[in-house]
XYZ file of C-alpha atoms in Angstrom:
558
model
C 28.039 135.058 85.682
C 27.796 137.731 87.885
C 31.055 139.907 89.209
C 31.693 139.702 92.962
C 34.225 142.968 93.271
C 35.404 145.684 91.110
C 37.876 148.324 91.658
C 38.288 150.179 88.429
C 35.710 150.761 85.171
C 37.420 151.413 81.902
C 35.583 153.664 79.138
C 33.924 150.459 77.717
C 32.182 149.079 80.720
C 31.298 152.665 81.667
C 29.557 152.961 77.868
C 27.702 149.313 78.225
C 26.671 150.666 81.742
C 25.697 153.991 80.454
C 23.426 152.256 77.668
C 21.882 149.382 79.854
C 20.953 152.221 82.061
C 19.155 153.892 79.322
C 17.876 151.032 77.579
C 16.252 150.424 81.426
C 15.133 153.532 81.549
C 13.240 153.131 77.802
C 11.484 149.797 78.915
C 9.718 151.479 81.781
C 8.628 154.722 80.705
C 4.930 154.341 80.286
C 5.322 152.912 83.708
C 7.219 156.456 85.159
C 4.939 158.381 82.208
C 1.568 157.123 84.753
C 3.650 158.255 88.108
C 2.475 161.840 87.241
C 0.396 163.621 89.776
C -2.266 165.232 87.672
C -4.281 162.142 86.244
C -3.865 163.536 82.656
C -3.237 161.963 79.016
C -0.230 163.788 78.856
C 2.288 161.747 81.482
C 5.569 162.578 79.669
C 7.894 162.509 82.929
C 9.149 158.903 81.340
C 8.843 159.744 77.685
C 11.382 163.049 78.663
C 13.832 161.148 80.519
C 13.770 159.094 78.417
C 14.133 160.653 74.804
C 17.087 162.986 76.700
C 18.901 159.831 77.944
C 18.724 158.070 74.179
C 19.969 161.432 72.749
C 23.086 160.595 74.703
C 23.131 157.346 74.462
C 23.247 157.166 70.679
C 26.690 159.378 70.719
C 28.108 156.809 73.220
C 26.880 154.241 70.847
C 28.518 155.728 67.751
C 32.006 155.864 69.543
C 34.913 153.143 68.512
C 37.023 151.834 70.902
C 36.398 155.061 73.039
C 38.721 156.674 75.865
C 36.894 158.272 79.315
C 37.215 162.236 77.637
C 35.498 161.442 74.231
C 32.770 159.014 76.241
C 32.267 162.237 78.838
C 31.931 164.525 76.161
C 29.552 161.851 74.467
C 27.345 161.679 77.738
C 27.465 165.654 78.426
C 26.946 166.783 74.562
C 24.269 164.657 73.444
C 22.265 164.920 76.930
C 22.308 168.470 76.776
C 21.240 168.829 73.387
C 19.092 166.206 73.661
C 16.880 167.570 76.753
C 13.159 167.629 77.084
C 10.921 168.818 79.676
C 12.184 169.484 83.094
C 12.749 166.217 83.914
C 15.370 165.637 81.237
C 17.059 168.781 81.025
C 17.560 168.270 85.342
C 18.827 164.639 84.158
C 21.040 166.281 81.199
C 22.777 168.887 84.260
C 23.460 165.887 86.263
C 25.023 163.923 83.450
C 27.138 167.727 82.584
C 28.738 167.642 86.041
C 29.261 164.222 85.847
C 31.245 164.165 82.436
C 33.333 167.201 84.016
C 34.932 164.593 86.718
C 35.169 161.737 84.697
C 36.596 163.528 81.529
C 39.818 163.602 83.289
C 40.432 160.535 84.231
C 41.842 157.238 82.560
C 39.804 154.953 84.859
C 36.745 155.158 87.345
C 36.825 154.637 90.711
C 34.950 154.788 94.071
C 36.720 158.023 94.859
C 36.240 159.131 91.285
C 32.822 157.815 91.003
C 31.571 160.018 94.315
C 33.076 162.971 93.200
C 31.306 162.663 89.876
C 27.961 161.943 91.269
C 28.637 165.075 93.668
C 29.759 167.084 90.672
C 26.494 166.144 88.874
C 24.204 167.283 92.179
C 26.211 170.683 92.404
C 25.757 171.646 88.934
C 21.800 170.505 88.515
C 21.024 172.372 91.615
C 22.667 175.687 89.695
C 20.381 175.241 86.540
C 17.197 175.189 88.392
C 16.039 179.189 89.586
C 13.784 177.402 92.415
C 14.676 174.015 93.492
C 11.909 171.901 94.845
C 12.582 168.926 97.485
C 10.687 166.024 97.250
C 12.072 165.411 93.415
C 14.655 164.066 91.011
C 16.899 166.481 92.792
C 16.427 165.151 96.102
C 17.039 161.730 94.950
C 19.825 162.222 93.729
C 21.054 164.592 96.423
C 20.732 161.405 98.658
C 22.141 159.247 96.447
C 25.499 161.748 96.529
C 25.422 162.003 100.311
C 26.156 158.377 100.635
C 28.519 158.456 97.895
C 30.659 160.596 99.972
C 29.882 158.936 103.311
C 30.296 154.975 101.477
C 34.031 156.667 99.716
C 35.968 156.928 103.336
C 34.837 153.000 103.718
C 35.364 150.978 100.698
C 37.119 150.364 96.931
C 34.310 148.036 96.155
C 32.304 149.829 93.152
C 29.808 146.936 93.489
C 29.419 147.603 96.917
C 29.682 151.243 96.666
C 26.792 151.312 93.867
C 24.729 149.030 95.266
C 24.609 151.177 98.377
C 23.960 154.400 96.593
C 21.252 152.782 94.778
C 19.736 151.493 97.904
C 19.920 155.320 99.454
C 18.466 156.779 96.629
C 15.638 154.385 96.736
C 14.905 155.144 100.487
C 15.085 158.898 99.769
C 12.581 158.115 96.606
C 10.252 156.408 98.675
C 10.171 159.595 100.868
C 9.447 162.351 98.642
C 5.403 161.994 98.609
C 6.655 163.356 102.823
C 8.150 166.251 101.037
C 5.296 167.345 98.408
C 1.811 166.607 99.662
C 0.574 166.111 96.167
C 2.376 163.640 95.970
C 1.090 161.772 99.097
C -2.272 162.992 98.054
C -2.326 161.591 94.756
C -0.435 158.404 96.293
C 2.445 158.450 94.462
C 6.744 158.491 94.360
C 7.961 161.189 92.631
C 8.276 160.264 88.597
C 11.383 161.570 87.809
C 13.275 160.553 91.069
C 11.582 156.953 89.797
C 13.340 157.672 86.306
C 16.799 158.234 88.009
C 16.611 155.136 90.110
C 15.689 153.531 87.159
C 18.719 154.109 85.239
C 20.974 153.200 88.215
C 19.602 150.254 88.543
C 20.170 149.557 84.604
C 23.597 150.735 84.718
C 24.197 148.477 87.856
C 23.266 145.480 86.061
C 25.415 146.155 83.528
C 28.284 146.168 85.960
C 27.182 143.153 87.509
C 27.112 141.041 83.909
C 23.357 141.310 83.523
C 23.229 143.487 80.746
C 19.773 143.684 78.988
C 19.385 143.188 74.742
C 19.975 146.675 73.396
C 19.272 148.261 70.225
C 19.274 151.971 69.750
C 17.672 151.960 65.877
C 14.555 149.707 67.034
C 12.071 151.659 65.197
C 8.409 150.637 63.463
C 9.508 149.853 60.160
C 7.781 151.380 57.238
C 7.099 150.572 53.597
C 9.974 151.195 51.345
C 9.222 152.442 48.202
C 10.984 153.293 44.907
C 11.376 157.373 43.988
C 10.059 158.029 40.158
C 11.917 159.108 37.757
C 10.208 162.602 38.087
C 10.450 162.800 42.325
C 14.490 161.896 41.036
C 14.798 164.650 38.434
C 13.658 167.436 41.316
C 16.405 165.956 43.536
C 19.040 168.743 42.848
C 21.775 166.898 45.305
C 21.795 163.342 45.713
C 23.129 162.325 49.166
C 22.018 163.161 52.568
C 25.226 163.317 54.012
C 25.151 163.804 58.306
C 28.061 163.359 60.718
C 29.447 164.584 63.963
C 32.841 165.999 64.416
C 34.440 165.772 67.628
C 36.807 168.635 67.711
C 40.333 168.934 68.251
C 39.391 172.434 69.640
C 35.988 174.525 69.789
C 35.486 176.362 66.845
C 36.232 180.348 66.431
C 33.361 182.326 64.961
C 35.046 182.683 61.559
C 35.388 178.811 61.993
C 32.021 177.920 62.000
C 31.396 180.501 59.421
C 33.817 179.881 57.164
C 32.635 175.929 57.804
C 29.141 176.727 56.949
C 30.087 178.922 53.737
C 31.800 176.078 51.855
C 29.097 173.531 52.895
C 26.516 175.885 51.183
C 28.837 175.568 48.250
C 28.491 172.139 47.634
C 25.274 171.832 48.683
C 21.910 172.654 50.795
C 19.722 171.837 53.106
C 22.177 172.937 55.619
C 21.941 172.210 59.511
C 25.178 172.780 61.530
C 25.150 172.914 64.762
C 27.988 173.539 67.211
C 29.552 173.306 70.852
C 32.733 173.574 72.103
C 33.114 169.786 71.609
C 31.168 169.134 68.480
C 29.727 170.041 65.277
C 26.368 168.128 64.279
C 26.463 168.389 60.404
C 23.465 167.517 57.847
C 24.016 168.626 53.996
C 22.585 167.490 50.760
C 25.349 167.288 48.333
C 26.559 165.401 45.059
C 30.032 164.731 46.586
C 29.555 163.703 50.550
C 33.628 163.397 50.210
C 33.881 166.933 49.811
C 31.712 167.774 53.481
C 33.814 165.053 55.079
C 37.163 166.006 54.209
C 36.448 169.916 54.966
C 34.843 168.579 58.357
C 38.426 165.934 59.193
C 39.965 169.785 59.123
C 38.860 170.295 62.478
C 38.185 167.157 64.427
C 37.718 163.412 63.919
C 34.141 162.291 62.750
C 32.231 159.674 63.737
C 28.415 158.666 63.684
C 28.748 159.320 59.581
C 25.239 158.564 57.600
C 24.883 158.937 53.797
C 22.071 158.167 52.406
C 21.044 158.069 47.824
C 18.099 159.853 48.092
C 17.928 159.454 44.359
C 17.384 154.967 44.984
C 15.485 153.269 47.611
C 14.268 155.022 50.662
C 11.877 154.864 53.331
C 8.798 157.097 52.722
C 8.622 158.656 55.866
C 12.186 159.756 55.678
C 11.817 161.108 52.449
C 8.882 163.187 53.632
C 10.651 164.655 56.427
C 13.899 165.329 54.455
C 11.790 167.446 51.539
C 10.119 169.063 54.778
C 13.450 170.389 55.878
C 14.838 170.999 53.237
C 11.875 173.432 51.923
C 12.376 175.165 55.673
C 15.993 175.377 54.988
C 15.599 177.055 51.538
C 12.959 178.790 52.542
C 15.319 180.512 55.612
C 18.119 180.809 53.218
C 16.365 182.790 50.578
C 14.837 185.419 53.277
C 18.339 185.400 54.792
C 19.158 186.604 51.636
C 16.955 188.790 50.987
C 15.796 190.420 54.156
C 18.189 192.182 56.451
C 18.995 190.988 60.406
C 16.100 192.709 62.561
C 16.565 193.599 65.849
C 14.304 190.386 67.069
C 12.261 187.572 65.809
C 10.215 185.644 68.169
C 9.591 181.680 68.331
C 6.644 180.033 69.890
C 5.677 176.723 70.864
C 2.539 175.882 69.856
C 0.380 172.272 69.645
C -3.032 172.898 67.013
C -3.404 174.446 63.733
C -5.816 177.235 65.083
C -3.195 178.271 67.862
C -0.316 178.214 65.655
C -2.201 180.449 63.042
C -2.617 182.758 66.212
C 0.781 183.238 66.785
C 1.541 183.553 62.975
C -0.869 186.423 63.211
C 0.541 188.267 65.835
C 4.238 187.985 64.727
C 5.772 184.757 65.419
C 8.911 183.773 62.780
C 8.961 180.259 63.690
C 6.232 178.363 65.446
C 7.615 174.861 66.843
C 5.547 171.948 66.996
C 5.241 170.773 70.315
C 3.398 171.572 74.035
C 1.711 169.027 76.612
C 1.529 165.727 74.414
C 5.467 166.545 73.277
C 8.014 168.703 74.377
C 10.662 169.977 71.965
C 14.071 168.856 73.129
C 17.144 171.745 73.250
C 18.055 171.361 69.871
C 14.806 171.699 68.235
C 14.799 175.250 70.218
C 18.323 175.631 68.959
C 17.759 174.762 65.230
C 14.726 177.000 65.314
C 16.463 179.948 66.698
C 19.381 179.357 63.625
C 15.997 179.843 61.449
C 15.293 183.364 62.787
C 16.802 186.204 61.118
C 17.234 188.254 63.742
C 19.733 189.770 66.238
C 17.710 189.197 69.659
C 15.215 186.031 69.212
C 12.361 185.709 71.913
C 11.007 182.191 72.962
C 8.216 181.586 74.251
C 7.986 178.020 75.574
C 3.666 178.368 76.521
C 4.254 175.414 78.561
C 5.949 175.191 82.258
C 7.584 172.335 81.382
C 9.870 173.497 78.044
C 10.909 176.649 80.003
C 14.091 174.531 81.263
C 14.903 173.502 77.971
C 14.499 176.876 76.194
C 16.651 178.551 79.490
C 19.438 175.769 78.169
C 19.476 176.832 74.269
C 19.760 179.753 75.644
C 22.929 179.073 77.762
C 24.751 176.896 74.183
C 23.202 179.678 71.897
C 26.852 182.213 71.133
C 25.869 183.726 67.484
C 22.060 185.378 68.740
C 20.976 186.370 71.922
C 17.563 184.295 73.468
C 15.505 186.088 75.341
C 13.228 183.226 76.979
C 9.975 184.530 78.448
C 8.918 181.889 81.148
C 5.110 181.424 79.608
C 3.448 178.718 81.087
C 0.192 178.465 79.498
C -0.512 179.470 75.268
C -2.996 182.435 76.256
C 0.211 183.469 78.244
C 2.276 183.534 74.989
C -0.348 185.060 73.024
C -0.505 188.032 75.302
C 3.310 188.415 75.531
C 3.368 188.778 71.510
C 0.480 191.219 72.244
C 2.047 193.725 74.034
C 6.066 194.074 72.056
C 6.284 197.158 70.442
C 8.574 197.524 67.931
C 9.924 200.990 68.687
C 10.857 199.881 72.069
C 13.856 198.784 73.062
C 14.601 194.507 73.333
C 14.905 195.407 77.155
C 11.484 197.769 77.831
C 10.172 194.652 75.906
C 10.879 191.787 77.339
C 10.221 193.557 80.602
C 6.836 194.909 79.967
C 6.031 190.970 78.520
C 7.455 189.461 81.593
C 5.061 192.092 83.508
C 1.812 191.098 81.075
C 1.841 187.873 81.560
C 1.456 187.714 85.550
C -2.039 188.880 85.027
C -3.469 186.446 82.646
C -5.551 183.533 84.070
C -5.648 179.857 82.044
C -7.867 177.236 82.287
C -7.730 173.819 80.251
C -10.465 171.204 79.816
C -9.201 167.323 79.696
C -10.231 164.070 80.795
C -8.741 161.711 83.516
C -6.699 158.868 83.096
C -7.058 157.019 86.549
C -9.035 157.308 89.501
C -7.127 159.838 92.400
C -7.101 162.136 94.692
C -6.245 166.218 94.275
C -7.059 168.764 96.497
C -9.599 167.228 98.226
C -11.372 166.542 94.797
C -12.284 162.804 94.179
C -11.144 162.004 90.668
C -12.633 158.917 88.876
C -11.287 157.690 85.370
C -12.765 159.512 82.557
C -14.376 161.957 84.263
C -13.941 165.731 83.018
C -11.425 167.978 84.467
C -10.632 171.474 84.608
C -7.301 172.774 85.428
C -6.552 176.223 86.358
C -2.613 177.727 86.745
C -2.452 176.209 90.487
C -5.102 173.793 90.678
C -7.958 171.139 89.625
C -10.771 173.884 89.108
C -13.829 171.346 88.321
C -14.642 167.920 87.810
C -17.684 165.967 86.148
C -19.245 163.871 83.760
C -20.850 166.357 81.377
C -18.041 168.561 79.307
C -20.064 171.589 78.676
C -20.783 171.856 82.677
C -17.513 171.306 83.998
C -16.196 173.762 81.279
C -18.317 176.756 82.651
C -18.214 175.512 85.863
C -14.190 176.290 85.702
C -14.182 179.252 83.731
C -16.366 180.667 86.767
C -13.972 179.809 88.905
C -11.505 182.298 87.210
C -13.475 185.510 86.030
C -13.836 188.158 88.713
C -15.649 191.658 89.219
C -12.545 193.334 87.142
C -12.075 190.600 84.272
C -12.703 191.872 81.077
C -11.915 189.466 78.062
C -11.996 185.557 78.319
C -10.723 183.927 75.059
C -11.988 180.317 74.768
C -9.613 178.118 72.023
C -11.767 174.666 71.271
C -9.461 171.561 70.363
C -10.029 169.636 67.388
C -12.632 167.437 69.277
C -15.201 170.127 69.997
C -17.661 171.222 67.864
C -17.670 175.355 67.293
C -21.417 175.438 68.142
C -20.904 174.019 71.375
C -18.007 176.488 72.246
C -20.418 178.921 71.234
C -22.810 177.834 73.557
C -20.693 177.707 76.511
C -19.356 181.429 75.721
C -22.784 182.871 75.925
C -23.682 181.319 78.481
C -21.259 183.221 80.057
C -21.874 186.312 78.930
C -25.194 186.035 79.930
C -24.196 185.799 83.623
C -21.859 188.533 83.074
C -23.117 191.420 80.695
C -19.473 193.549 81.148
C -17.524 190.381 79.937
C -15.927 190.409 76.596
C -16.020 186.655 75.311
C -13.889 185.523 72.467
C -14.247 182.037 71.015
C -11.855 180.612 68.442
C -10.339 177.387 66.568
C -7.066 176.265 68.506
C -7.008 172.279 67.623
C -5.503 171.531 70.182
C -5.323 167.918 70.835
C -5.880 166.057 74.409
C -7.744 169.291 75.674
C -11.489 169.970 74.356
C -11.003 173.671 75.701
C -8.700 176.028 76.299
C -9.473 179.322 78.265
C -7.628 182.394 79.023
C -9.030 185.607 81.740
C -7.945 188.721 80.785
């Protein structure tokens, strides 16, 4: 039965509100995903949102019998750390203001409730350098305009949200007025969609129409039985992970003094910290040991312990033995190595590309790029992998910059030096031109300089039929995108390849560097790159193995 009026929300509605809202939000993301302007295989606006939203959501769902400060910092924690893509890490900002309102208070209510959806707009507006209208932003901008207008009329929250809702589905419907691509391309904005979508989740909640949730649905896998020799290399037996929710934010010789007694009792060590919580994950032979050092300085909750010496799930034994070499691997050149001035990280999607940036000096290369982006804490955990003083990130993707600029912002032991590269030949050319006996500042100045002068093309097909830039797009068909634009479009690869790497040499270019994914054959990138030369006898053309998936090429104009 549905509710007719509400005045007040207690810390448990606001948590089944909170999770119908993402659980809403999970259920239509391939829908949001295809919202994206640029008709590519790589939609992720949804897949963002959404993977930020569950990061949260599975704090809120770990809480017992919670009050409104432990499910704010719940909310604000896990979102932030949780972020991916611009998308999410906007949708992480607006869920940090909003925790700071409702953290202090017993019980929500319209007046509450507007000045927490204000809150949120203020303080995602301040994380973004440029704001855009005609996105997420200006949805939910709307949406807090008639919060404050609809808290001078009523005490309704039914009313109230239902109203705010309805505004911030008006101002959605508007945005393709604001951004032309949008209109061109005949589409709402997909993360103003995802917002909506959430409300309307965490409305029906409210209303008694809550939706079947379950945070751990997962394809299952085989289980299968460790031998006895897999066993006997198992120096500690449990996987031991928990969260502490602090009494207070740990001092520096906290969290070190924390981390020293975890490494003696055990390894594999990941802790990482805020001023509200420590994330903890330690292989040990006595998980009573971690969690009565860890009930020193907070309560715990979310608490997982796992004999990784008896059954198990293969995939999750894979991926523990994964990190766990990284983590020995890290502590043995922590060891042995002294701190260097800086270390650099770069994200990086292909074996050939990755290899590239292992070549030219990259300490840790994260996974990641179009088909994935790494959320805030993989950019955090990576950094706490770098032995270094100053660590440089470079995101190679316009759409993890966001993310890295936020690890940067919850990062207090090393300083992160992101450098906003949008494209991979932009992060190869960044790498390119440190030099060591500068100074951190001369280079991360001379990269940020660099980079403005290389050009980047990619080769991909389309997913629908549309509209861009006066270019008629049909399914399938071949595209190439250059930094601002669709470049070339056609049926034949090879064609539409050179066709858009014309578009981007000029009289003064000197070096184009073609990278072929893993569905191109090296002759025919070969064949393309002399073709070029032979149209231009001063060009320099490179050609090597990036595997890259989704796009066949990808080319850089130097």
């Amino acid at each position: 039965m549905e509710i007719n009026s509400v005045t007040a929300i207690d810390a448990a509605v606001l948590a089944k509100m909170f999770l119908n809202g993402a659980k809403n939000l999970e259920s239509k993301k391939e829908w949001i995903n295809e919202l994206n302007v640029f008709p590519v295989p790589d939609g992720d606006t949804g897949t963002n949102m959404s993977m930020t939203i569950l990061s949260a959501a599975k704090e809120v769902d770990a809480l017992k019998s919670p009050d409104m400060a432990l499910m704010a910092k719940a909310i604000s924690s896990g979102s932030l750390r949780g972020a991916r893509g611009n998308s999410g890490v906007i949708l992480s900002q607006l869920f940090r203001g909003f925790s700071k309102v409702i953290g202090k208070e017993s019980e929500i209510t319209v007046p509450v409730l507007s000045r927490a959806i204000q809150k949120g707009v203020e303080t995602a507006y301040k994380a973004v350098m440029k704001p855009k209208e005609g996105t997420i932003l200006t949805v939910a901008r709307g949406a807090a305009d008639k919060a404050a207008e609809l808290a001078e009329e009523t005490d309704d929250l039914i009313y109230f949200i239902d109203e705010v809702i309805k505004e911030a589905e008006t101002v959605l419907q508007k945005t393709p007025d604001m951004l032309p691509v949008l209109k061109q391309a005949g589409v709402v904005d997909s993360g103003g969609q995802g917002l909506v979508v959430i409300l309307q989740g965490a409305y029906d909640a409210l209303l008694g129409r809550e939706m079947d949730y379950e945070l751990q649905a997962q394809p299952q896998t085989s289980v299968t039985k460790i031998t006895k020799e897999t066993e006997a290399e198992i120096k500690f037996g449990y996987c031991t992970e928990f969260i502490i929710v602090l009494h207070k934010a740990l001092a520096e010789g906290e969290e070190r003094g924390y981390k020293s007694f975890l490494e003696s009792i055990g390894d594999s060590i990941v802790v990482v910290a805020d001023d509200e919580i420590v994330k903890t994950h330690v292989h040990t032979n006595d998980p009573g040991l971690a969690i009565q050092e860890a009930l020193k300085h907070g309560s715990l909750s979310k608490i997982k312990i796992d004999n990784m010496r008896e059954e198990h799930q293969e995939r999750l034994i894979k991926d523990a033995e994964k990190l766990a070499a990284q983590q020995e691997a890290a502590a043995e050149s922590k060891e042995d190595v002294p701190y260097k001035e800086a270390g650099f990280i770069a994200v990086s999607a292909g074996s050939g590309l990755s290899e590239v940036f292992k070549g030219l000096g990259a300490d840790y290369i994260i996974e990641g790029g179009q088909t994935m982006n790494p959320s805030t804490e993989d950019i955090l955990n990576a950094v706490n992998r770098v032995h270094a003083d100053h660590v440089f990130v470079l995101p190679n993707n316009k759409n993890i910059i966001l993310a890295a600029d936020q690890a940067a912002d919850l990062c207090e032991q090393q300083k992160i030096h992101v450098i906003p590269t949008k494209t991979i030949p932009q992060g190869i050319t960044a790498l390119i031109n440190y030099i060591p006996e500068q100074s951190v500042e001369d280079n991360r100045d001379r990269m940020l300089e660099e980079i403005k002068h290389v050009k980047t093309g990619q080769v991909t097909y389309a997913v629908r039929d549309t509209v861009i830039d006066d270019k008629e797009i049909r399914q399938d068909d071949y595209m190439g995108i250059g930094d601002r634009t669709i470049l070339a479009v056609g049926k034949e690869l090879d064609k539409v390849t050179l066709e858009m790497a014309e578009c981007m040499v000029e009289e003064d270019s000197a070096i184009v560097s073609i990278f072929y994914g893993e569905d191109v054959k090296e002759e025919d990138a070969q064949a393309i790159a002399q073709k070029l030369m032979d149209r231009h006898e001063d060009l320099e053309v490179e050609v090597q193995y990036g595997g890259q998936p989704i796009y066949y090429y990808l080319i850089s104009v130097e």
